[in-house]
Protein backbone atom coordinates (compact mmCIF):
# COMPACT_ATOMS: atom_id res chain seq x y z
CA UNK A 1 0.00 0.00 0.00
CA UNK A 2 2.71 2.43 1.09
CA UNK A 3 4.77 1.45 -1.90
CA UNK A 4 1.96 2.14 -4.30
CA UNK A 5 1.44 5.53 -2.70
CA UNK A 6 5.12 6.38 -3.13
CA UNK A 7 5.11 5.36 -6.75
CA UNK A 8 2.05 7.52 -7.25
CA UNK A 9 3.80 10.49 -5.65
CA UNK A 10 6.88 9.94 -7.79
CA UNK A 11 4.70 9.81 -10.89
CA UNK A 12 3.04 13.05 -9.89
CA UNK A 13 6.43 14.69 -9.35
CA UNK A 14 7.61 13.38 -12.70
CA UNK A 15 4.51 14.68 -14.43
CA UNK A 16 4.92 17.95 -12.59
CA UNK A 17 8.49 18.28 -13.86
CA UNK A 18 7.29 17.70 -17.36
CA UNK A 19 4.49 20.19 -17.12
CA UNK A 20 6.47 23.05 -15.57
CA UNK A 21 9.26 22.91 -18.07
CA UNK A 22 12.26 24.80 -16.74
CA UNK A 23 13.21 26.01 -20.21
CA UNK A 24 10.44 28.58 -20.15
CA UNK A 25 8.01 26.69 -22.30
CA UNK A 26 4.32 26.98 -21.69
CA UNK A 27 2.27 23.81 -21.82
CA UNK A 28 -1.28 24.00 -23.02
CA UNK A 29 -3.67 21.06 -23.11
CA UNK A 30 -6.58 20.99 -25.50
CA UNK A 31 -9.12 18.22 -25.82
CA UNK A 32 -11.05 18.11 -29.06
CA UNK A 33 -13.45 15.77 -30.80
CA UNK A 34 -14.12 14.70 -34.34
CA UNK A 35 -14.82 17.41 -36.91
CA UNK A 36 -14.03 20.40 -34.68
CA UNK A 37 -12.07 23.40 -35.89
CA UNK A 38 -9.40 24.29 -33.43
CA UNK A 39 -6.97 27.16 -33.03
CA UNK A 40 -3.71 26.51 -31.26
CA UNK A 41 -2.46 29.70 -29.74
CA UNK A 42 1.19 30.51 -29.72
CA UNK A 43 0.70 32.40 -26.44
CA UNK A 44 3.14 35.04 -27.53
CA UNK A 45 2.68 38.72 -28.00
CA UNK A 46 4.88 39.03 -31.01
CA UNK A 47 4.26 41.81 -33.41
CA UNK A 48 6.00 39.84 -36.09
CA UNK A 49 5.23 36.19 -36.72
CA UNK A 50 7.38 35.80 -39.80
CA UNK A 51 10.16 34.04 -37.95
CA UNK A 52 7.92 31.65 -36.02
CA UNK A 53 7.80 27.90 -36.66
CA UNK A 54 5.19 25.28 -35.82
CA UNK A 55 6.52 21.79 -35.26
CA UNK A 56 4.52 18.63 -34.67
CA UNK A 57 5.35 15.45 -32.74
CA UNK A 58 2.95 12.55 -33.19
CA UNK A 59 4.55 10.34 -30.56
CA UNK A 60 7.94 9.83 -28.99
CA UNK A 61 8.95 7.39 -31.75
CA UNK A 62 8.19 9.79 -34.57
CA UNK A 63 10.43 12.47 -35.93
CA UNK A 64 9.48 16.09 -35.61
CA UNK A 65 7.42 17.35 -38.54
CA UNK A 66 7.93 20.95 -39.53
CA UNK A 67 4.51 22.32 -40.37
CA UNK A 68 5.29 26.00 -40.85
CA UNK A 69 8.64 27.68 -40.98
CA UNK A 70 8.72 31.44 -41.29
CA UNK A 71 5.16 31.63 -42.63
CA UNK A 72 5.84 28.93 -45.20
CA UNK A 73 3.81 25.76 -45.19
CA UNK A 74 6.25 22.86 -45.20
CA UNK A 75 3.87 19.95 -45.72
CA UNK A 76 0.94 19.18 -47.97
CA UNK A 77 -1.90 19.41 -45.49
CA UNK A 78 -5.06 21.23 -46.53
CA UNK A 79 -6.54 21.29 -43.00
CA UNK A 80 -3.77 23.50 -41.61
CA UNK A 81 -3.39 27.23 -41.81
CA UNK A 82 -1.84 30.08 -39.88
CA UNK A 83 -4.06 32.49 -37.96
CA UNK A 84 -3.58 35.83 -36.21
CA UNK A 85 -0.81 36.14 -33.59
CA UNK A 86 1.11 33.19 -35.01
CA UNK A 87 -1.70 30.79 -34.11
CA UNK A 88 -2.21 27.52 -35.92
CA UNK A 89 -5.66 26.55 -37.24
CA UNK A 90 -6.61 22.94 -37.71
CA UNK A 91 -9.89 22.35 -39.50
CA UNK A 92 -12.05 19.28 -39.16
CA UNK A 93 -9.91 17.59 -36.50
CA UNK A 94 -9.47 13.82 -36.62
CA UNK A 95 -7.95 11.31 -34.24
CA UNK A 96 -4.85 11.36 -36.45
CA UNK A 97 -4.06 14.88 -35.24
CA UNK A 98 -3.30 13.74 -31.67
CA UNK A 99 0.18 14.76 -30.58
CA UNK A 100 1.94 17.87 -29.51
CA UNK A 101 2.59 21.04 -31.41
CA UNK A 102 5.40 23.41 -30.66
CA UNK A 103 5.31 27.07 -31.52
CA UNK A 104 8.86 28.30 -31.64
CA UNK A 105 9.88 31.87 -32.33
CA UNK A 106 13.25 31.95 -34.04
CA UNK A 107 14.60 34.81 -31.98
CA UNK A 108 13.52 33.64 -28.56
CA UNK A 109 14.64 30.05 -28.42
CA UNK A 110 13.51 29.52 -24.87
CA UNK A 111 10.05 31.02 -25.19
CA UNK A 112 8.16 28.33 -26.96
CA UNK A 113 4.69 26.95 -26.46
CA UNK A 114 3.80 23.27 -26.36
CA UNK A 115 0.22 22.56 -27.24
CA UNK A 116 -0.89 19.04 -26.47
CA UNK A 117 -3.83 18.01 -28.58
CA UNK A 118 -5.96 15.27 -27.04
CA UNK A 119 -8.86 13.63 -28.77
CA UNK A 120 -12.17 12.56 -27.21
CA UNK A 121 -14.15 9.71 -28.74
CA UNK A 122 -17.16 7.61 -27.84
CA UNK A 123 -16.73 4.09 -29.11
CA UNK A 124 -19.35 3.21 -31.67
CA UNK A 125 -21.74 0.37 -30.98
CA UNK A 126 -22.81 -1.97 -33.71
CA UNK A 127 -26.23 -3.64 -33.52
CA UNK A 128 -28.44 -2.24 -30.81
CA UNK A 129 -32.13 -2.74 -30.14
CA UNK A 130 -34.71 -2.01 -27.48
CA UNK A 131 -34.29 -4.21 -24.43
CA UNK A 132 -30.61 -4.77 -25.04
CA UNK A 133 -27.96 -3.63 -22.63
CA UNK A 134 -25.33 -1.34 -24.12
CA UNK A 135 -22.06 -0.01 -22.87
CA UNK A 136 -20.66 3.14 -24.40
CA UNK A 137 -17.03 3.85 -23.85
CA UNK A 138 -15.61 7.35 -23.88
CA UNK A 139 -11.86 7.62 -24.30
CA UNK A 140 -9.28 10.40 -24.36
CA UNK A 141 -6.46 9.69 -26.78
CA UNK A 142 -3.19 11.45 -26.04
CA UNK A 143 0.39 11.81 -27.05
CA UNK A 144 1.95 8.45 -26.15
CA UNK A 145 -1.10 7.82 -23.92
CA UNK A 146 0.95 9.31 -21.17
CA UNK A 147 -0.26 12.78 -20.56
CA UNK A 148 -3.92 11.92 -20.48
CA UNK A 149 -3.74 10.99 -16.81
CA UNK A 150 -2.30 14.37 -15.95
CA UNK A 151 -5.34 16.04 -17.55
CA UNK A 152 -7.47 14.83 -14.68
CA UNK A 153 -4.92 14.82 -11.87
CA UNK A 154 -3.13 18.09 -12.58
CA UNK A 155 -5.09 20.06 -15.15
CA UNK A 156 -8.44 19.54 -13.40
CA UNK A 157 -10.42 18.31 -16.35
CA UNK A 158 -13.42 16.09 -15.63
CA UNK A 159 -15.21 13.58 -17.78
CA UNK A 160 -18.99 13.40 -17.42
CA UNK A 161 -21.99 11.93 -19.25
CA UNK A 162 -24.99 14.12 -20.01
CA UNK A 163 -28.20 13.76 -21.98
CA UNK A 164 -29.37 16.04 -24.80
CA UNK A 165 -30.57 18.58 -22.23
CA UNK A 166 -27.13 18.71 -20.61
CA UNK A 167 -28.38 16.93 -17.48
CA UNK A 168 -25.62 15.01 -15.75
CA UNK A 169 -26.48 11.31 -15.78
CA UNK A 170 -24.26 10.40 -12.83
CA UNK A 171 -27.15 10.21 -10.35
CA UNK A 172 -29.69 8.73 -12.79
CA UNK A 173 -30.27 5.12 -11.74
CA UNK A 174 -30.94 4.11 -15.35
CA UNK A 175 -27.25 4.57 -16.10
CA UNK A 176 -24.26 2.87 -14.55
CA UNK A 177 -21.21 5.05 -15.02
CA UNK A 178 -17.69 3.99 -14.29
CA UNK A 179 -14.68 6.21 -14.87
CA UNK A 180 -10.97 5.57 -14.72
CA UNK A 181 -8.55 8.45 -14.40
CA UNK A 182 -5.79 5.91 -14.85
CA UNK A 183 -6.99 4.87 -18.31
CA UNK A 184 -8.56 8.20 -19.20
CA UNK A 185 -11.91 6.72 -20.02
CA UNK A 186 -15.42 6.41 -18.76
CA UNK A 187 -18.08 3.89 -19.59
CA UNK A 188 -21.84 4.18 -19.44
CA UNK A 189 -24.07 1.12 -19.31
CA UNK A 190 -27.82 1.14 -19.70
CA UNK A 191 -30.71 -1.00 -20.86
CA UNK A 192 -32.31 0.61 -23.87
CA UNK A 193 -36.03 1.31 -24.00
CA UNK A 194 -38.23 1.69 -27.07
CA UNK A 195 -38.40 5.46 -26.63
CA UNK A 196 -34.60 5.78 -26.55
CA UNK A 197 -34.47 5.72 -30.35
CA UNK A 198 -32.73 8.93 -31.56
CA UNK A 199 -31.78 9.83 -27.97
CA UNK A 200 -28.41 11.51 -27.64
CA UNK A 201 -25.85 10.64 -24.99
CA UNK A 202 -22.83 12.87 -24.68
CA UNK A 203 -19.50 12.39 -23.07
CA UNK A 204 -18.20 15.79 -22.02
CA UNK A 205 -14.90 17.14 -20.86
CA UNK A 206 -15.44 19.96 -18.44
CA UNK A 207 -13.18 22.20 -16.43
CA UNK A 208 -15.05 23.93 -13.65
CA UNK A 209 -18.35 24.78 -15.28
CA UNK A 210 -16.90 25.23 -18.77
CA UNK A 211 -17.54 22.53 -21.36
CA UNK A 212 -14.28 21.98 -23.23
CA UNK A 213 -15.51 19.43 -25.74
CA UNK A 214 -18.03 16.68 -26.12
CA UNK A 215 -18.39 13.51 -28.13
CA UNK A 216 -21.90 12.32 -28.79
CA UNK A 217 -23.59 9.03 -29.35
CA UNK A 218 -27.04 8.87 -30.88
CA UNK A 219 -29.12 5.78 -30.21
CA UNK A 220 -30.28 4.43 -33.57
CA UNK A 221 -32.06 1.14 -33.72
CA UNK A 222 -30.73 -0.81 -36.65
CA UNK A 223 -32.87 -1.16 -39.76
CA UNK A 224 -36.53 -0.34 -39.30
CA UNK A 225 -37.88 1.77 -36.49
CA UNK A 226 -39.13 -0.35 -33.60
CA UNK A 227 -42.78 0.36 -34.46
CA UNK A 228 -42.54 -0.91 -38.03
CA UNK A 229 -40.42 -3.75 -36.73
CA UNK A 230 -43.14 -4.65 -34.21
CA UNK A 231 -45.87 -4.56 -36.88
CA UNK A 232 -43.85 -6.76 -39.22
CA UNK A 233 -43.11 -9.03 -36.26
CA UNK A 234 -46.82 -9.39 -35.45
CA UNK A 235 -47.76 -10.15 -39.06
CA UNK A 236 -45.08 -12.81 -39.27
CA UNK A 237 -46.25 -14.26 -35.96
CA UNK A 238 -49.88 -14.48 -37.22
CA UNK A 239 -48.74 -16.18 -40.45
CA UNK A 240 -46.67 -18.65 -38.44
CA UNK A 241 -49.66 -19.44 -36.18
CA UNK A 242 -51.90 -20.05 -39.24
CA UNK A 243 -49.31 -22.30 -40.87
CA UNK A 244 -48.71 -24.16 -37.62
CA UNK A 245 -52.44 -24.61 -37.12
CA UNK A 246 -52.81 -25.92 -40.68
CA UNK A 247 -49.89 -28.32 -40.32
CA UNK A 248 -51.10 -29.62 -36.94
CA UNK A 249 -54.75 -30.00 -37.93
CA UNK A 250 -54.19 -31.39 -41.45
CA UNK A 251 -53.69 -35.07 -40.38
CA UNK A 252 -56.74 -34.90 -38.09
CA UNK A 253 -58.87 -33.38 -40.85
CA UNK A 254 -57.66 -35.95 -43.38
CA UNK A 255 -58.28 -38.73 -40.85
CA UNK A 256 -61.77 -37.41 -40.17
CA UNK A 257 -62.46 -37.17 -43.89
CA UNK A 258 -61.30 -40.76 -44.39
CA UNK A 259 -63.44 -41.98 -41.45
CA UNK A 260 -66.47 -40.08 -42.75
CA UNK A 261 -65.87 -41.37 -46.24
CA UNK A 262 -65.59 -44.95 -44.97
CA UNK A 263 -68.67 -44.62 -42.76
CA UNK A 264 -70.79 -43.12 -45.50
CA UNK A 265 -69.50 -45.84 -47.88
CA UNK A 266 -70.48 -48.51 -45.33
CA UNK A 267 -73.86 -46.89 -44.78
CA UNK A 268 -74.43 -46.78 -48.54
CA UNK A 269 -73.52 -50.42 -48.86
CA UNK A 270 -75.67 -51.30 -45.86
CA UNK A 271 -78.64 -49.34 -47.13
CA UNK A 272 -78.32 -50.94 -50.59
CA UNK A 273 -78.25 -54.34 -48.96
CA UNK A 274 -81.19 -53.42 -46.80
CA UNK A 275 -83.10 -52.13 -49.75
CA UNK A 276 -82.19 -55.16 -51.75
CA UNK A 277 -83.28 -57.49 -48.93
CA UNK A 278 -86.38 -55.52 -48.24
CA UNK A 279 -87.27 -55.28 -51.89
CA UNK A 280 -86.76 -58.92 -52.48
CA UNK A 281 -88.94 -59.67 -49.53
CA UNK A 282 -91.54 -57.52 -51.20
CA UNK A 283 -91.80 -55.27 -48.25
CA UNK A 284 -93.25 -52.00 -49.44
CA UNK A 285 -90.54 -49.45 -49.19
CA UNK A 286 -90.90 -46.13 -50.85
CA UNK A 287 -87.23 -45.90 -51.88
CA UNK A 288 -86.86 -49.34 -53.41
C1 LIG B 1 -15.11 24.59 -39.52
O1 LIG B 1 -14.76 25.59 -40.45
C2 LIG B 1 -15.32 25.40 -41.73
C3 LIG B 1 -14.72 26.43 -42.66
O2 LIG B 1 -14.70 27.68 -42.07
C4 LIG B 1 -16.83 25.50 -41.62
O3 LIG B 1 -17.43 25.28 -42.88
C5 LIG B 1 -17.34 24.44 -40.65
O4 LIG B 1 -18.72 24.56 -40.45
C6 LIG B 1 -16.62 24.58 -39.31
N1 LIG B 1 -16.99 23.44 -38.49
C7 LIG B 1 -17.37 23.54 -37.23
C8 LIG B 1 -17.70 22.29 -36.52
O5 LIG B 1 -17.45 24.63 -36.66
C1 LIG C 1 -14.23 16.25 -42.27
O1 LIG C 1 -13.48 15.06 -42.42
C2 LIG C 1 -14.26 13.94 -42.70
C3 LIG C 1 -13.33 12.75 -42.76
O2 LIG C 1 -12.54 12.70 -41.61
C4 LIG C 1 -15.02 14.13 -43.99
O3 LIG C 1 -15.83 13.02 -44.24
C5 LIG C 1 -15.86 15.38 -43.91
O4 LIG C 1 -16.48 15.62 -45.13
C6 LIG C 1 -14.99 16.57 -43.53
N1 LIG C 1 -15.83 17.74 -43.31
C7 LIG C 1 -15.55 18.92 -43.84
C8 LIG C 1 -16.50 20.03 -43.49
O5 LIG C 1 -14.59 19.12 -44.55
CSV table of C-alpha atoms in Angstrom, one decimal, residues 33 120-129 132-138 160-164 169 175 188-190 192 196-204 214-222:
chain,number,residue,atom,x,y,z
A,33,UNK,CA,-13.4,15.8,-30.8
A,120,UNK,CA,-12.2,12.6,-27.2
A,121,UNK,CA,-14.1,9.7,-28.7
A,122,UNK,CA,-17.2,7.6,-27.8
A,123,UNK,CA,-16.7,4.1,-29.1
A,124,UNK,CA,-19.3,3.2,-31.7
A,125,UNK,CA,-21.7,0.4,-31.0
A,126,UNK,CA,-22.8,-2.0,-33.7
A,127,UNK,CA,-26.2,-3.6,-33.5
A,128,UNK,CA,-28.4,-2.2,-30.8
A,129,UNK,CA,-32.1,-2.7,-30.1
A,132,UNK,CA,-30.6,-4.8,-25.0
A,133,UNK,CA,-28.0,-3.6,-22.6
A,134,UNK,CA,-25.3,-1.3,-24.1
A,135,UNK,CA,-22.1,0.0,-22.9
A,136,UNK,CA,-20.7,3.1,-24.4
A,137,UNK,CA,-17.0,3.9,-23.8
A,138,UNK,CA,-15.6,7.4,-23.9
A,160,UNK,CA,-19.0,13.4,-17.4
A,161,UNK,CA,-22.0,11.9,-19.3
A,162,UNK,CA,-25.0,14.1,-20.0
A,163,UNK,CA,-28.2,13.8,-22.0
A,164,UNK,CA,-29.4,16.0,-24.8
A,169,UNK,CA,-26.5,11.3,-15.8
A,175,UNK,CA,-27.2,4.6,-16.1
A,188,UNK,CA,-21.8,4.2,-19.4
A,189,UNK,CA,-24.1,1.1,-19.3
A,190,UNK,CA,-27.8,1.1,-19.7
A,192,UNK,CA,-32.3,0.6,-23.9
A,196,UNK,CA,-34.6,5.8,-26.6
A,197,UNK,CA,-34.5,5.7,-30.4
A,198,UNK,CA,-32.7,8.9,-31.6
A,199,UNK,CA,-31.8,9.8,-28.0
A,200,UNK,CA,-28.4,11.5,-27.6
A,201,UNK,CA,-25.9,10.6,-25.0
A,202,UNK,CA,-22.8,12.9,-24.7
A,203,UNK,CA,-19.5,12.4,-23.1
A,204,UNK,CA,-18.2,15.8,-22.0
A,214,UNK,CA,-18.0,16.7,-26.1
A,215,UNK,CA,-18.4,13.5,-28.1
A,216,UNK,CA,-21.9,12.3,-28.8
A,217,UNK,CA,-23.6,9.0,-29.4
A,218,UNK,CA,-27.0,8.9,-30.9
A,219,UNK,CA,-29.1,5.8,-30.2
A,220,UNK,CA,-30.3,4.4,-33.6
A,221,UNK,CA,-32.1,1.1,-33.7
A,222,UNK,CA,-30.7,-0.8,-36.6
